[in-house]
XYZ file of C-alpha atoms in Angstrom:
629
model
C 31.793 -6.715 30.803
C 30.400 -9.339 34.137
C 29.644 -5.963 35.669
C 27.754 -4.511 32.594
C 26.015 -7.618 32.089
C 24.655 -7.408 35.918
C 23.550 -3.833 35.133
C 21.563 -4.818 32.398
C 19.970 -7.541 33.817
C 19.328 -5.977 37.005
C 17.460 -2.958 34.827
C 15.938 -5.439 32.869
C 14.275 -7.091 35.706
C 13.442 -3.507 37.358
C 12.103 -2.402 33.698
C 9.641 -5.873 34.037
C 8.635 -5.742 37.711
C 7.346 -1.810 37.263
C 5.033 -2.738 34.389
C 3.970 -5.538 37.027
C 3.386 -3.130 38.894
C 1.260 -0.307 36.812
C -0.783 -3.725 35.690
C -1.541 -4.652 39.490
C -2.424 -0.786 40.360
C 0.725 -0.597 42.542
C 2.278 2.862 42.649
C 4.476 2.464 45.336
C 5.434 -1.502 44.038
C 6.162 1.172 40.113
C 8.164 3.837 42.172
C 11.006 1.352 44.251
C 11.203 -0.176 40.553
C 11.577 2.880 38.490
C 14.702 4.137 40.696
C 16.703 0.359 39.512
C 16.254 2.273 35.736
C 18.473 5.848 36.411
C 20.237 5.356 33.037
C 18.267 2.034 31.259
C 17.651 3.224 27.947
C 13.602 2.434 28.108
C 12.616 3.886 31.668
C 10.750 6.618 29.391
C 8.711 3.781 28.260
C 7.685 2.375 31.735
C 7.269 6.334 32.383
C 4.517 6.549 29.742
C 2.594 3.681 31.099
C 2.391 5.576 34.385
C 1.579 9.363 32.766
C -0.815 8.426 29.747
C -3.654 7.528 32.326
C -2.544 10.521 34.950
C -2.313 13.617 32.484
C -5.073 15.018 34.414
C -3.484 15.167 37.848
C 0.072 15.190 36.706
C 1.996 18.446 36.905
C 2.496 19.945 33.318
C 5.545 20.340 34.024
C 6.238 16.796 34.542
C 4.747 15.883 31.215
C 6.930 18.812 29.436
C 9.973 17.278 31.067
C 9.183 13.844 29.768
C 8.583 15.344 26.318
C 11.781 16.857 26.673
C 13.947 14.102 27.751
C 12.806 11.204 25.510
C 12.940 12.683 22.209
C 14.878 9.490 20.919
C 11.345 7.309 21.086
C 8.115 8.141 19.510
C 6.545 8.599 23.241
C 6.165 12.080 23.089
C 4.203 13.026 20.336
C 1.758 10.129 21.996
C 1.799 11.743 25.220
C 1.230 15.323 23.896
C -1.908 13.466 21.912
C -3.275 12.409 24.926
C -2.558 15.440 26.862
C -4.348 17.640 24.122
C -7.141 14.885 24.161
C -7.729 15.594 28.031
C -7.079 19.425 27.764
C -9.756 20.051 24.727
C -12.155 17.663 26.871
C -11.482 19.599 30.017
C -12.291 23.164 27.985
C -8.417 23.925 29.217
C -7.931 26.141 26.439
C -5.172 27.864 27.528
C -3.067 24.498 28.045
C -4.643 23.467 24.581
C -3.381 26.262 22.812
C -0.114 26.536 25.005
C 1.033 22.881 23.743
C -0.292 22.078 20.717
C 1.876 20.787 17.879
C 0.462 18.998 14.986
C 0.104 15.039 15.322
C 0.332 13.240 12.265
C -2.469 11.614 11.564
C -4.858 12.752 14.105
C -7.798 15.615 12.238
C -9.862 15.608 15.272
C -7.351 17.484 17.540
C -6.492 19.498 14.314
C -10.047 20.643 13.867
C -10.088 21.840 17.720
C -6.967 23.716 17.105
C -8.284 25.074 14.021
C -11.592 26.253 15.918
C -9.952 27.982 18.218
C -8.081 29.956 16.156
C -11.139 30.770 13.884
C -12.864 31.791 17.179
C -9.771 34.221 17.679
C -10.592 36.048 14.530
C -7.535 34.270 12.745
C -7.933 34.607 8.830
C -4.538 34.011 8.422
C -3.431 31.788 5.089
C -2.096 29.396 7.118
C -5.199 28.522 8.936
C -7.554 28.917 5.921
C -5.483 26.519 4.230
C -5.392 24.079 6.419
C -9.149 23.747 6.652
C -9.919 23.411 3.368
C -7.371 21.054 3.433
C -9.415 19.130 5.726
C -12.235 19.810 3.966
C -10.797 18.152 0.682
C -11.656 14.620 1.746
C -13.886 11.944 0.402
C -13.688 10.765 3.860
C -15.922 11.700 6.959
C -14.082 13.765 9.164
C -14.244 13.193 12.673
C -17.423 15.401 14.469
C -14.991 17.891 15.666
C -14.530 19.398 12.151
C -18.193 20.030 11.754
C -17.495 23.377 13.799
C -14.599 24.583 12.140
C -16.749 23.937 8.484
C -19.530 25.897 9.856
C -17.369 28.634 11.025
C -15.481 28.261 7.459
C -18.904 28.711 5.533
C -19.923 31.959 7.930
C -17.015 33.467 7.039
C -17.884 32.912 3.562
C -15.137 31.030 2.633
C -16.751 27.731 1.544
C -18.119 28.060 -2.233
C -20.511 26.063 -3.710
C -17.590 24.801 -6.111
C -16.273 23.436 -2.756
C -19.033 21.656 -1.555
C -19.292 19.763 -5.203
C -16.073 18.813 -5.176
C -15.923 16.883 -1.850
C -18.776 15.535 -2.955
C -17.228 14.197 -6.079
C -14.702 12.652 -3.523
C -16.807 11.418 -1.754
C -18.818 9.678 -4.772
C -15.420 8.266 -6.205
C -14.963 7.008 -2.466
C -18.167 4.945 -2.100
C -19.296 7.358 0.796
C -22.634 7.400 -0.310
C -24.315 8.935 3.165
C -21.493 11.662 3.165
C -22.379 12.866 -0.050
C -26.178 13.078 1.366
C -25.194 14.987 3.797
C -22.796 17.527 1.707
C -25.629 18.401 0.393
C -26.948 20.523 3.218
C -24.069 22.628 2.478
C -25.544 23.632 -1.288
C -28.204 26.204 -2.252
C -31.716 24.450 -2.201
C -31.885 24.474 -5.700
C -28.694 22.064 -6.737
C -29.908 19.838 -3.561
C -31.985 17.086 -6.089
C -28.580 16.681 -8.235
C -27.424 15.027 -5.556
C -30.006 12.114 -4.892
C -30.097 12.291 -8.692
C -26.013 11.199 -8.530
C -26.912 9.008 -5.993
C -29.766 7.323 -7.777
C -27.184 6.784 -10.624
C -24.880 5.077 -8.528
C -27.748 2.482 -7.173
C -28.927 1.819 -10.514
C -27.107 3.658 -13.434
C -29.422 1.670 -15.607
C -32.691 2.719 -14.577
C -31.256 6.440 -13.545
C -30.083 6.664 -17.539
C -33.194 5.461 -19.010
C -35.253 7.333 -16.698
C -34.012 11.069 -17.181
C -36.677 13.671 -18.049
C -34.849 16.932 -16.670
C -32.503 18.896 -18.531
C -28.887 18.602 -18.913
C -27.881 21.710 -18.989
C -25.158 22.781 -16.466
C -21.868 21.176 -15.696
C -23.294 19.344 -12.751
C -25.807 17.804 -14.738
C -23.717 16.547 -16.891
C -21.137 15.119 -14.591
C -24.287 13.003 -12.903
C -24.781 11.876 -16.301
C -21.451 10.266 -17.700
C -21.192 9.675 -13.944
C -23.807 7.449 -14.371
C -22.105 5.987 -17.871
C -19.174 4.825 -16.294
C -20.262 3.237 -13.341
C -22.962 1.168 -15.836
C -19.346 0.476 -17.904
C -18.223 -1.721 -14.541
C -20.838 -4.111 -15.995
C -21.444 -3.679 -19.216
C -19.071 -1.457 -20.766
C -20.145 -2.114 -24.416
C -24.155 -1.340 -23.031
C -22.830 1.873 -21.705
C -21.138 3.099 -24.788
C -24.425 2.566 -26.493
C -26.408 4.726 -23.919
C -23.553 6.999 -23.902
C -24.422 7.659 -28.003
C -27.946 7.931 -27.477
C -27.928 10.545 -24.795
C -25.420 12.449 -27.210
C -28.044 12.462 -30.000
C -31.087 13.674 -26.941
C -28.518 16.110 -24.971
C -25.500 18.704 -25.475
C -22.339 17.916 -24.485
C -18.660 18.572 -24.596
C -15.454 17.378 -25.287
C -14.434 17.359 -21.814
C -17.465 14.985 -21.461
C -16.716 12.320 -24.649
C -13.025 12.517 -23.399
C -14.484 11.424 -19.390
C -16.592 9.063 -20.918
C -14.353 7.363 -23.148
C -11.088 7.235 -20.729
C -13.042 5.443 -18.085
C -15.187 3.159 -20.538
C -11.799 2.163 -22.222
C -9.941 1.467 -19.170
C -12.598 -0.613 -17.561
C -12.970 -2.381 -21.089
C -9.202 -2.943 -21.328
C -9.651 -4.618 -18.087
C -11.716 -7.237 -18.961
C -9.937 -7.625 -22.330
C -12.845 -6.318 -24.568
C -11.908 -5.682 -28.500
C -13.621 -2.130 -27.956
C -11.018 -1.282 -25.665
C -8.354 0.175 -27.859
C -10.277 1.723 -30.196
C -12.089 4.225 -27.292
C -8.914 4.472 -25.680
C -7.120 5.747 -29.052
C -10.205 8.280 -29.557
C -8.937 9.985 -26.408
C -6.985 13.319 -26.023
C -4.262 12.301 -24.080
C -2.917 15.157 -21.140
C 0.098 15.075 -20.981
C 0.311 14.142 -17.309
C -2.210 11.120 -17.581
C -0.130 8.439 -17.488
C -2.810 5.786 -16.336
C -4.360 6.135 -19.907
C -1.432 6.179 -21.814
C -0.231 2.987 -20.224
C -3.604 1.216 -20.918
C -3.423 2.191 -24.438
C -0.310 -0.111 -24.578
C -2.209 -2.765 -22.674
C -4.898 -2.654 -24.759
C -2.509 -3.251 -28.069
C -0.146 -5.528 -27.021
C -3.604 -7.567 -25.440
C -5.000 -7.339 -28.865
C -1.835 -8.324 -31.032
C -1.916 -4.510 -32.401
C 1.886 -4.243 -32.777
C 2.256 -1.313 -34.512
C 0.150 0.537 -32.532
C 1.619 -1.072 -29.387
C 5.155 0.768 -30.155
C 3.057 4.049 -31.475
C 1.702 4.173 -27.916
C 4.925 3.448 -26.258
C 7.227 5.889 -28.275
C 4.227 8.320 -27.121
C 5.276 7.163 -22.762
C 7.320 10.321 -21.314
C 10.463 10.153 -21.103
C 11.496 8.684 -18.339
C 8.946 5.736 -18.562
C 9.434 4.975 -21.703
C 13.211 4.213 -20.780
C 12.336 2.014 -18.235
C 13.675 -1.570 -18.471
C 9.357 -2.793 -18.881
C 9.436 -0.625 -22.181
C 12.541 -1.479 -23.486
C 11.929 -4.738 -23.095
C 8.993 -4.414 -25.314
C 10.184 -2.313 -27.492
C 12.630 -5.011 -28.542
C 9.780 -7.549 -28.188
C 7.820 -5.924 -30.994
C 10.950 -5.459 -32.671
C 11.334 -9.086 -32.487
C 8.327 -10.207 -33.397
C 8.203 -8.047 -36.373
C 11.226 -10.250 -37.534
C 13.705 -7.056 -36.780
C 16.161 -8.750 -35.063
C 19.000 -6.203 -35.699
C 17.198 -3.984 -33.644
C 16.002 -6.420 -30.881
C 19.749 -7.851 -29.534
C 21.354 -4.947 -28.912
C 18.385 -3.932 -26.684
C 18.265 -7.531 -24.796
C 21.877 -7.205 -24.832
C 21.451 -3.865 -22.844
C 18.752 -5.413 -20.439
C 20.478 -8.665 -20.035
C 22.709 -6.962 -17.383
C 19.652 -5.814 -15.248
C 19.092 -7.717 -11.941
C 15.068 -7.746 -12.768
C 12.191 -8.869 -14.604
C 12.766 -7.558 -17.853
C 16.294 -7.914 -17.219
C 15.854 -12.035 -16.494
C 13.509 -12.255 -19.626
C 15.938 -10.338 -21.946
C 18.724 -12.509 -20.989
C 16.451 -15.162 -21.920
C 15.901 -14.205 -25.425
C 19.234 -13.949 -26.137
C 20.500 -17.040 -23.862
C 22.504 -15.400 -21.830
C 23.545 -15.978 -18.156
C 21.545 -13.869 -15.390
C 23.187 -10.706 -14.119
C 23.153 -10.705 -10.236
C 25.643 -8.334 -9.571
C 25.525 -8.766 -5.721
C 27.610 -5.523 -4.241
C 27.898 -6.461 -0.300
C 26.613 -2.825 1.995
C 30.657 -2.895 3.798
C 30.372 -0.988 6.834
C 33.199 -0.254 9.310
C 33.070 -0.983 12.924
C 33.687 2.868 13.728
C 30.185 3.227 11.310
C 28.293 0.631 13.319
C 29.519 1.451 16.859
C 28.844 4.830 15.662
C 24.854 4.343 15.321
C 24.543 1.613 17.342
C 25.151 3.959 20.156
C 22.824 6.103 19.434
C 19.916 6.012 21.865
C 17.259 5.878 19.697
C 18.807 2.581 18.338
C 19.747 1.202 21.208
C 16.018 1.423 22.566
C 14.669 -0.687 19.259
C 17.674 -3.211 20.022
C 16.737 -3.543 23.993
C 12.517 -4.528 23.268
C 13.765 -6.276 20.345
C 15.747 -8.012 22.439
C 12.842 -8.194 25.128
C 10.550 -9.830 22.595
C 8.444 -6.506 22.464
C 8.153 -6.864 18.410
C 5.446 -3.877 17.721
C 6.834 -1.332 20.234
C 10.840 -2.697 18.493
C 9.610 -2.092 15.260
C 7.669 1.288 16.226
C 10.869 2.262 17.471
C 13.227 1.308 15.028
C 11.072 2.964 12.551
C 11.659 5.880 14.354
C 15.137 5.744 14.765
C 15.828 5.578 10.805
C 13.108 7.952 9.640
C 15.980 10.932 9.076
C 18.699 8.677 8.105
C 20.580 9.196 5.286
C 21.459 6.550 2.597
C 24.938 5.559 3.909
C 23.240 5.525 7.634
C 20.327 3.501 6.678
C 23.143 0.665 4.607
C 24.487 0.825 8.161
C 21.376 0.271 9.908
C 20.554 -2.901 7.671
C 23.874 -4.153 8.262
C 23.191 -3.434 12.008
C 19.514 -5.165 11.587
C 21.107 -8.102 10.048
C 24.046 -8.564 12.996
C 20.699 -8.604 15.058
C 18.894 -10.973 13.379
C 16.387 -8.839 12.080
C 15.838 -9.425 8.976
C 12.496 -7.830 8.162
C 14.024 -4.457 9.271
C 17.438 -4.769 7.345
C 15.599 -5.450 4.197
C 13.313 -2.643 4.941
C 16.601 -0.278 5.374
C 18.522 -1.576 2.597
C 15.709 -1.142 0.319
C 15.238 2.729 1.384
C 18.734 3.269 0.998
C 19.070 3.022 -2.434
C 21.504 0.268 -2.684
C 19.785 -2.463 -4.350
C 22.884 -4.905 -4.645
C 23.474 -6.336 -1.356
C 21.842 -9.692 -2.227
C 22.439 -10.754 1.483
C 20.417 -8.429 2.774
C 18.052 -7.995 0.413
C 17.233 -11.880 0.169
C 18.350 -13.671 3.677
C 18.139 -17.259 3.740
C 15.849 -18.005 6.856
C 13.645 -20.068 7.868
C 15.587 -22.742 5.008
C 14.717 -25.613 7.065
C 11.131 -25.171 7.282
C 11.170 -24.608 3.443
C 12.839 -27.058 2.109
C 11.376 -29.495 4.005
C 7.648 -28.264 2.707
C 8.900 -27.833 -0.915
C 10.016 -31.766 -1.021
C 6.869 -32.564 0.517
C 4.579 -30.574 -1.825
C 7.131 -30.995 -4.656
C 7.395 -27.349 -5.393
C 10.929 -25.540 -5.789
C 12.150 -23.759 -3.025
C 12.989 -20.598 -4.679
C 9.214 -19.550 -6.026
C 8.014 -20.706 -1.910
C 11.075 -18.082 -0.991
C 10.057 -15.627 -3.793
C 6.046 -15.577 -2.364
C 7.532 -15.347 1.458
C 9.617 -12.194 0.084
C 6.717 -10.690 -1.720
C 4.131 -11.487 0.543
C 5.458 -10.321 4.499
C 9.598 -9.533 3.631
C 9.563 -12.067 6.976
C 7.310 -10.372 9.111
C 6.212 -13.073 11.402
C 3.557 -11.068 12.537
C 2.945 -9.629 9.556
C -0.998 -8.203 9.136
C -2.804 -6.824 5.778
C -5.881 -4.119 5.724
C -7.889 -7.506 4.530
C -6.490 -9.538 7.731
C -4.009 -11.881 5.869
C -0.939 -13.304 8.542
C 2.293 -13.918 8.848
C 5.333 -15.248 6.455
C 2.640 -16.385 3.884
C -0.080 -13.841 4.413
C -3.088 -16.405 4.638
C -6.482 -15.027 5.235
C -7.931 -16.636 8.053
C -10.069 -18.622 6.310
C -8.093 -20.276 3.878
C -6.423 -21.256 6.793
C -9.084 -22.371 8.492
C -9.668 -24.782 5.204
C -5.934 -25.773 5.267
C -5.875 -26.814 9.508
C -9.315 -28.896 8.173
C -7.210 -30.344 5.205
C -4.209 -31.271 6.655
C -6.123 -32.477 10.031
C -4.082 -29.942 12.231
C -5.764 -28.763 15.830
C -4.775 -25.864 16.078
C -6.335 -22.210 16.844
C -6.308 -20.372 13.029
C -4.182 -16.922 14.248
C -1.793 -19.634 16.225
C -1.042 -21.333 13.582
C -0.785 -18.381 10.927
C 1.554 -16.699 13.325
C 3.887 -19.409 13.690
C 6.919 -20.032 11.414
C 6.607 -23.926 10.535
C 2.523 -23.998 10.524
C 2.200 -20.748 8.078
C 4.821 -22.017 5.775
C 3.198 -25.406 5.770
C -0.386 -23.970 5.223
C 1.008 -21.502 2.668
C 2.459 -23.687 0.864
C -0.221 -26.607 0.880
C -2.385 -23.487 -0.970
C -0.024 -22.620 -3.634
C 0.436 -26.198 -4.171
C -3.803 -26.405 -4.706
C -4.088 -23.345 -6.748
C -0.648 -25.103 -8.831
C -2.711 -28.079 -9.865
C -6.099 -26.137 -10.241
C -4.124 -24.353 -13.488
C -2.316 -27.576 -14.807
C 1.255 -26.448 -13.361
C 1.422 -23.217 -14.418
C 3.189 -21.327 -12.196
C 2.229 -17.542 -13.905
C -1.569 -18.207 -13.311
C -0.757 -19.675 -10.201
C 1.143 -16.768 -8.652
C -1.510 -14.685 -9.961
C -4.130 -16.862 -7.851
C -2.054 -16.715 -5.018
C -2.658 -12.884 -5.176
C -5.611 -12.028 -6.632
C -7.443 -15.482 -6.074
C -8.979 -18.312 -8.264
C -11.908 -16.903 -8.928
C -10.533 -13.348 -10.577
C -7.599 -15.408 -12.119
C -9.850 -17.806 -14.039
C -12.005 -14.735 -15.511
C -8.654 -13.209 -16.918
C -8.073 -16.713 -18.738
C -7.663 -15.589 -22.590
C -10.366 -17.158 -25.583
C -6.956 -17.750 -27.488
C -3.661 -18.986 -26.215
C -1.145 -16.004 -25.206
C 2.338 -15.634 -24.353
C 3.098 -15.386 -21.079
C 4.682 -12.459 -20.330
C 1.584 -10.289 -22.365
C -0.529 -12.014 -20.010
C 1.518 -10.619 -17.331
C 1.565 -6.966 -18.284
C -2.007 -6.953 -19.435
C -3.071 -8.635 -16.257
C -6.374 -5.633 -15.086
C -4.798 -5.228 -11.127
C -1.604 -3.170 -11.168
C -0.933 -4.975 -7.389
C -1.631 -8.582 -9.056
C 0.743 -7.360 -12.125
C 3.234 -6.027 -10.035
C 2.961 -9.109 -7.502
C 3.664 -11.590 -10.566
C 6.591 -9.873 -11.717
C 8.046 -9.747 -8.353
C 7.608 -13.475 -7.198
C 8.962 -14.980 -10.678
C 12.268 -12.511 -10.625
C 12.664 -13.318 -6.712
C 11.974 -16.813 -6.975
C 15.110 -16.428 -9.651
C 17.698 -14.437 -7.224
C 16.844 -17.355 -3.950
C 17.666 -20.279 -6.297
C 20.951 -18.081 -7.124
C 21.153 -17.235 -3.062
C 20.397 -21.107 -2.359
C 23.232 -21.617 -4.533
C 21.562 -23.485 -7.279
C 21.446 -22.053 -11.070
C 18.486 -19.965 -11.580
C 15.502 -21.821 -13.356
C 14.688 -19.642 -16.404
C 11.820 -17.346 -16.005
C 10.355 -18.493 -19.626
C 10.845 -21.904 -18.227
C 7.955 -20.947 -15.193
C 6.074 -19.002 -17.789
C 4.203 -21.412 -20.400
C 1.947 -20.195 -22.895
C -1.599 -19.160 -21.163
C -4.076 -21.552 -22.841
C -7.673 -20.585 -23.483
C -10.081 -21.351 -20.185
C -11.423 -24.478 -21.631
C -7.362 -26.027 -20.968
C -7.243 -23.636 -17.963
C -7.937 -26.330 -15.297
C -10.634 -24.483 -12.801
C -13.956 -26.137 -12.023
């Protein structure tokens, strides 16, 4: 064991000086280095760092021997990107075309691929498909596809029903200047349809009121209720009027009133207008649209419509409407219709459901919560097993190193083919580590949702515990937002630019550091531990008070922020858990749900019995009572 702890080290230190190295511009300094790593299980990554800015003088066979050898990392399909990236700019076809393989997520090389074969004559399906696949984007492609498009069209493969469909993509995308140019790609004649759609999107107002051409063809009219529904994200009750009138002045179809109606009662339903459920319940429903079906329960049980409320439900398919959400309701409305009888057994039923619903229905009937924790029980020939494994044992060594993105790149790789019983293994593996973010991530994907442990690890208590005395907040809603927010990723970053454990934005903590009279750089202090947790918690404990304690609207807030919260603040008071499933952001609804039942399972995990969910969940008062300046 001494001897293999030298080795490591020794490797370790040899892995460390050669990246020195490659940083300083010292080849020879790399080379002495990279012979201490015959056998270290990440010399292929101190490899890459020497080949990805030497493809063009390195051998090809050198880089098809690396591809070769470290098969167990992601490194290869990043080398091969590069090398294709350097062969297409070199005009090396024949190397190009030699090597390519498809790399996810990367259309430009794909379009050079596809150009070349197009260029060969090849009609095949395979390559036709793929470009209209490429083709069907509301995206701008990357420059390289405008070839393979014009090649597409010459061949006369690109119909005008093409061309307005990606530019209905692009439309429903917000990519107003793609659209524009789609357009050079239509006959002269359909050219003014598009500034005409665009015109509706500036100012579907003026563009309705204004129209003196005919509507006559199916693009016409889908400009027009186009128009409709984007003047229904302002004014939905203003568009349904215009949406009568231009009935009366213009033909159109079913297909059109059903469009029109759908959106207009969705968007209505969303900001809890009366008119919502009757448009809604004047649609024909396809079978397959369940976004409309589920806002026509929304809209009911928003508007106290009970009977129509379990109409629309019995109507869910099958295996939604057995859900726990809907048979929770469905005894709800049961219940509330004084049918009692047919209520309990259904709580009863739920009550043994580690979730939401399940927490609620136990609730109604008083009855303890159901944890059911199941441990993941793996056997030291199952662990030694994969822990072996080199592709595992490379996420464990720059975990170990403190290398956190290329760890997590890695492990990610390692468990993409797992199976269930592999990936239980893995999080028990994760968890022996320390890892927490990645054994929850593995457990989850497994399908075993029972292992409590590592589902809900109890880190970081300290920190916590200390911030929930001082903010007097319990500990297991601050654990339930952590869990929600980042699943403990540290380093956690959103698509908006929220960090860490608590997923602040930047500048609400720059207002927190101000508040709390902390000197400290804003990403510093979001990406440590103690300072996020404090910060975090110092905001949920503002947007607490700003709604008079309650923790639903809070939670909410936390999510979706103040602003948006206080607009979904009902004219009449509203039980909670409507205001929940009627809240207009499926994230923000989902988000709720989550934090409340989590917050639930940590006070369990903390060992402390469970505050009950209708206990955080008070009556929503109307916004005068609501608390927000």
């Amino acid at each position: 064991m001494a001897a293999h702890a030298a080795d490591i080290d020794s490797q370790r230190e040899g892995y460390a000086a050669a990246l020195a190295a490659l940083r300083a511009g010292d080849d020879a300094r790399y080379r002495e280095n990279l012979v201490r790593l015959d056998g270290y299980v990440l010399r292929g990554y101190v490899e890459y760092e020497f080949l990805k800015d030497r493809i063009e003088r390195t051998d090809a066979k050198i880089i098809r021997d690396f591809i070769a050898t470290n098969t167990h990392t992601p490194l290869p399909d990043q080398l091969r990107q590069r090398w294709l990236q350097s062969a297409a700019a070199r005009g090396d076809w024949a190397t190009f075309m030699r090597e390519y393989a498809d790399v996810p997520g990367d259309t430009s090389l794909a379009c050079i691929y596809l150009e070349q074969r197009l260029r060969a004559d090849d009609r095949s399906a395979a390559v036709l498909q793929h470009v209209e696949q490429i083709w069907k984007s509301g995206q701008r492609q990357p420059s390289t596809c405008n070839a393979v498009f014009a090649q597409w069209r010459r061949a006369g493969f690109l119909s005008t029903d093409k061309v307005w469909e990606r530019i209905g993509l692009a439309m429903d995308a917000r990519e107003l200047s793609l659209a524009r140019d789609l357009a050079e790609y239509l006959p002269p004649t359909e050219r003014v349809w598009v500034e005409r759609w665009l015109a509706m999107h500036r100012d579907p107002a003026r563009a309705l009121t204004t129209i003196d051409h005919p509507i006559e063809t199916p693009v016409a009219r889908m400009v027009v209720r186009y128009g409709v529904v984007r003047l229904a994200y302002r004014d939905s009750d203003e568009a349904m009027r215009r949406w009568q009138e231009l009935k009366r002045k213009h033909e159109f179809f079913g297909e059109d009133e059903n469009y029109v109606l759908h959106f207009i009662g969705i968007l209505a339903a969303q900001k809890r207008s009366p008119s919502a459920l009757k448009w809604l319940s004047a649609v024909s429903a396809e079978s397959d649209d369940l976004s409309l079906k589920l806002w026509r329960v929304y809209a009911a049980l928003w508007a106290g419509e009970l009977d129509t409320a379990r109409r629309f439900i019995a109507a869910l398919p099958d295996g939604e409407r057995d859900s726990t959400r809907w048979r929770y309701w469905s005894a709800r409305i049961a219940e509330r219709r004084g049918e009692e009888a047919a209520a309990k057994p259904i709580y009863t039923s739920l009550a043994r459901e580690r979730d939401y619903y399940g927490f609620l229905a136990a609730d109604r009937i008083g009855a303890d919560y159901a944890m059911q924790h199941v441990s993941v029980d793996a056997t030291p020939e199952e662990i030694a097993k994969l822990e072996t494994r080199s592709d595992i044992l490379a996420a464990r060594e720059l975990y170990t190193l403190g290398e956190i993105v290329d760890a997590r790149r890695q492990w990610q790789w390692a468990v993409r083919n797992l199976g269930d019983r592999e990936l239980q293994v893995a999080a028990v593996i994760a968890r022996q580590w320390g890892w927490h973010d990645r054994a929850i991530q593995a457990v989850v994907k497994s399908g075993h949702p029972d292992d409590l442990e590592l589902r809900f690890p109890v880190i970081y208590r300290d920190v916590i515990e200390a911030n929930a005395t001082k903010y007097d907040i319990d500990s297991g809603w601050i654990y339930g937002v952590v869990r929600q927010e980042s699943a403990f990723v540290v380093d956690a970053r959103s698509d908006a630019g929220a960090l860490g454990l608590m997923q602040l934005l930047p500048s609400t903590g720059r207002a927190g550091l101000r508040q709390l009279r902390l000197r400290t750089r804003v990403e510093d202090a979001l990406l440590s531990v103690e300072q996020n947790v404090q910060l975090g918690v110092n905001y949920l404990k503002q947007v607490l008070n700003r709604y008079n304690g309650n923790q639903v609207l809070a939670t909410a807030a936390y999510n979706a922020g103040p602003n948006r919260v206080s607009g979904w603040i009902p004219d009449a008071t509203i039980d909670a858990d409507v205001w929940i499933e009627t809240i207009p952001y499926n994230e923000t609804r989902g988000y709720v749900k989550n934090v409340l039942a989590f917050a639930a399972v940590y006070e369990y995990r903390l060992g402390k019995k469970p505050t009950r969910l209708t206990t955080r969940m008070p009556a929503v008062a109307p916004r005068a009572a609501d608390g927000a300046s």
